[in-house]
Each structure stands twice: as structure tokens, then as C-alpha cells.
Short mmCIF file of C-alpha atoms and ligand atoms in Angstrom, two decimals:
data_model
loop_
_atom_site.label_atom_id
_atom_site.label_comp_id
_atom_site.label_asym_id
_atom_site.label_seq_id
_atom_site.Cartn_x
_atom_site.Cartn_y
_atom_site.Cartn_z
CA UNK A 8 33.77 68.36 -18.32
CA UNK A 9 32.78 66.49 -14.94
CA UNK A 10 30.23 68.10 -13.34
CA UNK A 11 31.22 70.55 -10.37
CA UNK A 12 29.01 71.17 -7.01
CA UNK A 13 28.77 75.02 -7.16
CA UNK A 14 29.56 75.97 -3.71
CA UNK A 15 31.26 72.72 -2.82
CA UNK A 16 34.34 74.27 -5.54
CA UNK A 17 34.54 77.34 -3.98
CA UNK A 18 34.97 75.49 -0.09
CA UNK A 19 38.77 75.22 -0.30
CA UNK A 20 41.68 77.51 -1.11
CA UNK A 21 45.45 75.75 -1.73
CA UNK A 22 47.96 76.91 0.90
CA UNK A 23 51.58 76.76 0.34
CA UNK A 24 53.20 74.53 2.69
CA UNK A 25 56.75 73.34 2.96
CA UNK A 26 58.05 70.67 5.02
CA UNK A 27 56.93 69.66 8.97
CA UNK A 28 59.45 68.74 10.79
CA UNK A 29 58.85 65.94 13.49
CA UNK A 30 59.32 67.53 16.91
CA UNK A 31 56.64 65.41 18.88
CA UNK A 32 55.65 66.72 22.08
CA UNK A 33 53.25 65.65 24.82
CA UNK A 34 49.57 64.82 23.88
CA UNK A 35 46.77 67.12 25.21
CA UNK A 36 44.74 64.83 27.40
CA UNK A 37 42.69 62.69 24.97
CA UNK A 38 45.81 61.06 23.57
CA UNK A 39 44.61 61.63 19.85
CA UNK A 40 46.43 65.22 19.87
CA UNK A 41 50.05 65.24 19.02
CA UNK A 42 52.02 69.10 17.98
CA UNK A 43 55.24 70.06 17.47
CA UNK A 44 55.40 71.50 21.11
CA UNK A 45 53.55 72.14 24.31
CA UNK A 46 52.66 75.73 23.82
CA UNK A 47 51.43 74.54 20.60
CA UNK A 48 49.33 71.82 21.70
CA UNK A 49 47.70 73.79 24.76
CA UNK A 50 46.86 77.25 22.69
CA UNK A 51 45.58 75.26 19.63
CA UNK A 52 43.91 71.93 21.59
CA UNK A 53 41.25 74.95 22.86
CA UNK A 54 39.98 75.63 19.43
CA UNK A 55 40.16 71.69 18.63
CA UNK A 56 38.19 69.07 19.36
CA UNK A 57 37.77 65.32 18.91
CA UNK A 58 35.05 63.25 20.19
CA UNK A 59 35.58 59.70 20.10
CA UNK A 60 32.23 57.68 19.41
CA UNK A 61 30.48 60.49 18.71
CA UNK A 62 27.79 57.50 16.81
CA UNK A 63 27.30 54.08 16.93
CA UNK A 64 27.67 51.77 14.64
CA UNK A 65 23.73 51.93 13.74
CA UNK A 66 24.11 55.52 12.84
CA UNK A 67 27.10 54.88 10.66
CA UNK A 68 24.74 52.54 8.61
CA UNK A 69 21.90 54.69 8.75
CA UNK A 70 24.17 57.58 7.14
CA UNK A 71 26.07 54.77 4.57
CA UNK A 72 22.09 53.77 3.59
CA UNK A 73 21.38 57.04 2.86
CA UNK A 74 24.74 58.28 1.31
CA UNK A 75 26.05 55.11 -0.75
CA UNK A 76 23.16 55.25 -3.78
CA UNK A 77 24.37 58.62 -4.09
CA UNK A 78 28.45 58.24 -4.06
CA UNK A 79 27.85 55.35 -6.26
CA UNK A 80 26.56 57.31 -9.05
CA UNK A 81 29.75 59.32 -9.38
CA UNK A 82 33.53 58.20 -10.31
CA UNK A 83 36.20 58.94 -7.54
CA UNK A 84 38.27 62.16 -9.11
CA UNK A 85 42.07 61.28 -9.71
CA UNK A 86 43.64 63.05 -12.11
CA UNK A 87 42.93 67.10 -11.27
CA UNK A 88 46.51 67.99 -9.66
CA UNK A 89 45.06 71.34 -8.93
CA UNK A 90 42.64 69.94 -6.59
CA UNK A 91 42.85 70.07 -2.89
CA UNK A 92 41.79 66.48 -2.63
CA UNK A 93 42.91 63.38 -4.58
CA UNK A 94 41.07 60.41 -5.17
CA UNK A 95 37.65 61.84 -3.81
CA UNK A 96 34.06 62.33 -4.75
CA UNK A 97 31.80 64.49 -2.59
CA UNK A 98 28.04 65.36 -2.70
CA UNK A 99 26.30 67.52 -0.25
CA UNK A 100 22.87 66.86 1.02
CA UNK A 101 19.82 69.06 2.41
CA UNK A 102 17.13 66.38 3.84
CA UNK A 103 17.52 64.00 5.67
CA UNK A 104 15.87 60.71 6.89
CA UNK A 105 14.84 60.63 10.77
CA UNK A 106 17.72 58.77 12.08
CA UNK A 107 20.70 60.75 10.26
CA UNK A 108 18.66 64.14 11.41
CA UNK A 109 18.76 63.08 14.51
CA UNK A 110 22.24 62.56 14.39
CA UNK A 111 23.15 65.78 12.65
CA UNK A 112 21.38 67.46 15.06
CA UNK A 113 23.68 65.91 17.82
CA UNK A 114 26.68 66.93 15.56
CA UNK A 115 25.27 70.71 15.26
CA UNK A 116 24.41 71.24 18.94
CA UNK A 117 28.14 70.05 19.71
CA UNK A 118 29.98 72.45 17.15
CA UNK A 119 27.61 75.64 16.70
CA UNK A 120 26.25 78.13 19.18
CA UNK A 121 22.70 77.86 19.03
CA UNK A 122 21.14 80.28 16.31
CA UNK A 123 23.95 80.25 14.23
CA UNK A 124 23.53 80.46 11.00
CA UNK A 125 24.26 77.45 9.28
CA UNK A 126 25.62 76.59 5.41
CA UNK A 127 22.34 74.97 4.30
CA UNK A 128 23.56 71.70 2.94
CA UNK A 129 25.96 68.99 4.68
CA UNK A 130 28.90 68.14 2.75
CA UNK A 131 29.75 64.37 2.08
CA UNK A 132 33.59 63.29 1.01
CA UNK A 133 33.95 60.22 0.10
CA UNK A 134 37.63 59.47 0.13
CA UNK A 135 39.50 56.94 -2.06
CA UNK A 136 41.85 54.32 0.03
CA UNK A 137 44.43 56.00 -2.42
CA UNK A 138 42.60 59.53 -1.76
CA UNK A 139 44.29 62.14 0.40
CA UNK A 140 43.48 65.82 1.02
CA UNK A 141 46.16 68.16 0.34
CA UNK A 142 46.80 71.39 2.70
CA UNK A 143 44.11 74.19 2.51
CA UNK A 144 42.03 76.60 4.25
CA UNK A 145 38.39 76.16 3.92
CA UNK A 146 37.54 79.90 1.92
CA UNK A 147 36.40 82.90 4.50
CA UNK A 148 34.01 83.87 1.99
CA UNK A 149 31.86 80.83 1.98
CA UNK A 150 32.56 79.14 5.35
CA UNK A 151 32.04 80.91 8.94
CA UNK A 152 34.78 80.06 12.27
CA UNK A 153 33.43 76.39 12.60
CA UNK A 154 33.83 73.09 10.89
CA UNK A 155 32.74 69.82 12.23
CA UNK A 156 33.54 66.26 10.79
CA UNK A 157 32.33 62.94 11.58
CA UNK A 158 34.10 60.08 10.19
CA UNK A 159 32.63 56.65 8.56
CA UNK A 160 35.02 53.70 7.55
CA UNK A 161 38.34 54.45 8.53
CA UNK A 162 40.51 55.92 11.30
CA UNK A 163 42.82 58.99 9.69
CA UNK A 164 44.74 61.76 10.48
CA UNK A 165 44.34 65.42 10.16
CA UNK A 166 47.01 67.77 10.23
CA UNK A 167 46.87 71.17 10.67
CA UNK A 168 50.17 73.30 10.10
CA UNK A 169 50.39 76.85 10.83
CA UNK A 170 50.48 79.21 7.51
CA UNK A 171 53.85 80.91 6.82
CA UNK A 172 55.15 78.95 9.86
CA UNK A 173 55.46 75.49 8.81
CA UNK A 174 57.25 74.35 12.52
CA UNK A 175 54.47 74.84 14.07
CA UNK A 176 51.92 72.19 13.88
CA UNK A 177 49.33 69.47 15.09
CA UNK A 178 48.27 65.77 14.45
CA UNK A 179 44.37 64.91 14.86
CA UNK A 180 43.63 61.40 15.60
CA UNK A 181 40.47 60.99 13.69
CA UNK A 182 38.98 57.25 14.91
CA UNK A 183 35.96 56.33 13.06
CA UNK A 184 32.78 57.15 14.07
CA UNK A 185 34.44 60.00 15.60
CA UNK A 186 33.44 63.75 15.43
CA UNK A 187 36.30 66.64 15.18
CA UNK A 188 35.38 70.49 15.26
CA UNK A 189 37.98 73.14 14.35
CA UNK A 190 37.44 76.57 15.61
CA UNK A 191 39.01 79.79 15.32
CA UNK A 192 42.57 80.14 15.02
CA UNK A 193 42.23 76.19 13.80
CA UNK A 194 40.30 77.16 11.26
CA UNK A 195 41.64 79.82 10.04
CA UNK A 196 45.10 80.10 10.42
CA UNK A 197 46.49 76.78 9.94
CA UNK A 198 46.14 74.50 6.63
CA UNK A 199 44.37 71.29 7.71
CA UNK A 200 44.69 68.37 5.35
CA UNK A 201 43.83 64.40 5.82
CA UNK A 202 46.70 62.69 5.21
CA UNK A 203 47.32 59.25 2.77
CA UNK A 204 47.70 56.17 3.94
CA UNK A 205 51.37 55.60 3.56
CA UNK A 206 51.92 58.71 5.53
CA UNK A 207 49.36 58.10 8.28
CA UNK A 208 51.47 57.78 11.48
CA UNK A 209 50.71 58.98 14.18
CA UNK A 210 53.16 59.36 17.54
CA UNK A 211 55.15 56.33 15.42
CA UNK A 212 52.22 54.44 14.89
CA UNK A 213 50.79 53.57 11.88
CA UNK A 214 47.29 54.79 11.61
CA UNK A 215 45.86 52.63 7.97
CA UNK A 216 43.74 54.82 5.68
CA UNK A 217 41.11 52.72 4.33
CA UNK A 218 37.89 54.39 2.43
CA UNK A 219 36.68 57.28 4.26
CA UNK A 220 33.98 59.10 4.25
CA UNK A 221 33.25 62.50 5.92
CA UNK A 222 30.76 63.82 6.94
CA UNK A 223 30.79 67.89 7.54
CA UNK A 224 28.76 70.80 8.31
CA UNK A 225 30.03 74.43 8.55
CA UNK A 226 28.51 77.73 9.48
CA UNK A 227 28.14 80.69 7.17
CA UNK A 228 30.35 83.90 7.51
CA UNK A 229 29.46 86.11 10.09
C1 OGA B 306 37.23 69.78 3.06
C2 OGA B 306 37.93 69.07 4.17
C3 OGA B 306 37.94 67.26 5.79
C4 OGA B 306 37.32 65.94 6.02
O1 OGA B 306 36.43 69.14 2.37
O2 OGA B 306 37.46 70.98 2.89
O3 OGA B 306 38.86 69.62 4.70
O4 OGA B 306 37.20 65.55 7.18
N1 OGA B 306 37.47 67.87 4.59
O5 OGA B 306 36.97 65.28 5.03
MN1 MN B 307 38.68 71.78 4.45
#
């Protein structure tokens, strides 16, 4: 049996999801937020957010030092079709080395009120090039109304598609070394998923998936 992280398991519940259909509509400002209409991409870009360069390149190797001994240990998961996520392995991580504290620091003053309670340990997914995550909600009984991402190695995108109402939906432009924080109704009422690389287009451009690794803290239930 391959060892399972105990909370980690419990993070994600599988949503149904059928179809999207591709009704682009105009971006919200940034340019890296696409939906399926206007009203969609004003209500929803409030309780989204992406924040290009969030680190430098420095801090990307400072987190890669401290992650890659780690990831290398374990073998990338392929074959569990029940998983949310294929082609992943994940770790999560309490301390910290002074430079990546630093930056998660910068990453929880961004996403969380302060005082917050936080979920103790960060939560590292390591995608495969050939990984993808599949459509889920992160569980209500384990995660609180915030989750915020940065992203090593590779550009992606991140869809989030409303449950039970599959037309209505948004594309994330996640650019390396970005942060993205999903709030709310964002959180909890739409699947979010990263998608593979022969899918990742976004506004007709392709977007390629190479190895990515995330880097994510949450907050615990209130
Ligand atoms: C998850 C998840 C997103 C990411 O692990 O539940 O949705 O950015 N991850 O890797
Ligand atoms: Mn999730």
C-alpha cells in the first residue's frame, strides 16, 4: 500500500462535472481571468485573485532547495483513477528555513486576515508534466474559506466551474512564480481543477504544462 499523508487524503472531495462550454467573455482587468460571461467574471473575480510575481526567482530556488530532497524520495502517483490528481506526489511541511518563512509569511499576510487560524502544515504538489488535477472541492471539514497557491516551474491553468451549473465558469492564468487565492463563493461553490497540458489554452492560446509544483496554505474551518 503507498503510504498516504493523513490529512493531505481527506483535503479533496470529487465533484461531478459535465462538459464547459466555451463562451469566452471579457477578461477582468489583469488579463489572466477569462469566464463564460461578464456577470460571471465580475461576481467571481472579487473572491479571486492572482498575483503575478508574487517571488523572484531566488525564492523559487530557495523553496526547490528545500522541497526537491523531499519530492525526490517519493514516486509520482499514476495509476489511482479515484484520485483527484493524476500524476502527482505531494508532501506537506511545518518548518521552514529563513528565506522560504519569509516568503510564506508574504503569502499568508496576502490571503488570511490576520489571526486566523491557520492549517498547521503547508501543502507541496508536485505535479507530473503528464499530471493534471481533476475537478473537486477542497473538503469543508478540513479546510476554512481561503486557499492560496504559489506556483514553481510552469505556467498553468485553473479552472473553476460552478457545481450543478456547469455553464458557468472561469479560467485562472496561473504564471509561475505567481500567487492565486480563492475565497468564498470560489472556494466553495465551484470545482477548481489544474488542467493537463494538452488542454491548457487559455483565450486560444496555448498555455504548456511543464512540471509544476504548488505550493499552498489554507485556513482551518471556522
Ligand atoms: C489541491 C489543489 C491546486 C494547486 O491540492 O487540492 O487544488 O495549485 N491544488 O496545486
Ligand atoms: Mn483543491
Amino acid at each position: 500500500m503507498r503510504p498516504r499523508l493523513a490529512v493531505l487524503t481527506r483535503i479533496r472531495r470529487a465533484a461531478l462535472c459535465c462538459g464547459h462550454t466555451r463562451r469566452l467573455s471579457s477578461c477582468a482587468g489583469s488579463g489572466l481571468v477569462v469566464g463564460s460571461s461578464r456577470e460571471v467574471v465580475q461576481r467571481l473575480g472579487s473572491k479571486v485573485e492572482v498575483r503575478t510575481a508574487f517571488i523572484s526567482e531566488e525564492e523559487e530556488g530557495a523553496l526547490l532547495r528545500e522541497l526537491e530532497p523531499g519530492l525526490k524520495k517519493k514516486r509520482y502517483e499514476f495509476d489511482h483513477w479515484d484520485d483527484a490528481i493524476h500524476g502527482y506526489r505531494e508532501t506537506e511541511r511545518l518548518s521552514w528555513g529563513a528565506a522560504c518563512e519569509e516568503v510564506l509569511n508574504r503569502v499568508r499576510s496576502a490571503a488570511f486576515p490576520e489571526g486566523s487560524p491557520l492549517l498547521g502544515p503547508v501543502h507541496i504538489l508536485d505535479l507530473d508534466k503528464t499530471g493534471y488535477i481533476k475537478p473537486h472541492i477542497d473538503s469543508v471539514k478540513f479546510c476554512g474559506s481561503t486557499i492560496a497557491g504559489l506556483s514553481l516551474l510552469s505556467d498553468s491553468i485553473m479552472r473553476l466551474v460552478k457545481e450543478g451549473a456547469a455553464d458557468e465558469w472561469l479560467d485562472l492564468l496561473l504564471p509561475r512564480h505567481s500567487l492565486y487565492i480563492l475565497r468564498d463563493e470560489a472556494r466553495y461553490n465551484f470545482t477548481h481543477e489544474i488542467l493537463k497540458d494538452e488542454e491548457s489554452v487559455f483565450n486560444g492560446k496555448k498555455v504548456p504544462r511543464l512540471r509544476r509544483i504548488s505550493v499552498i496554505c489554507r485556513n482551518l474551518p471556522s
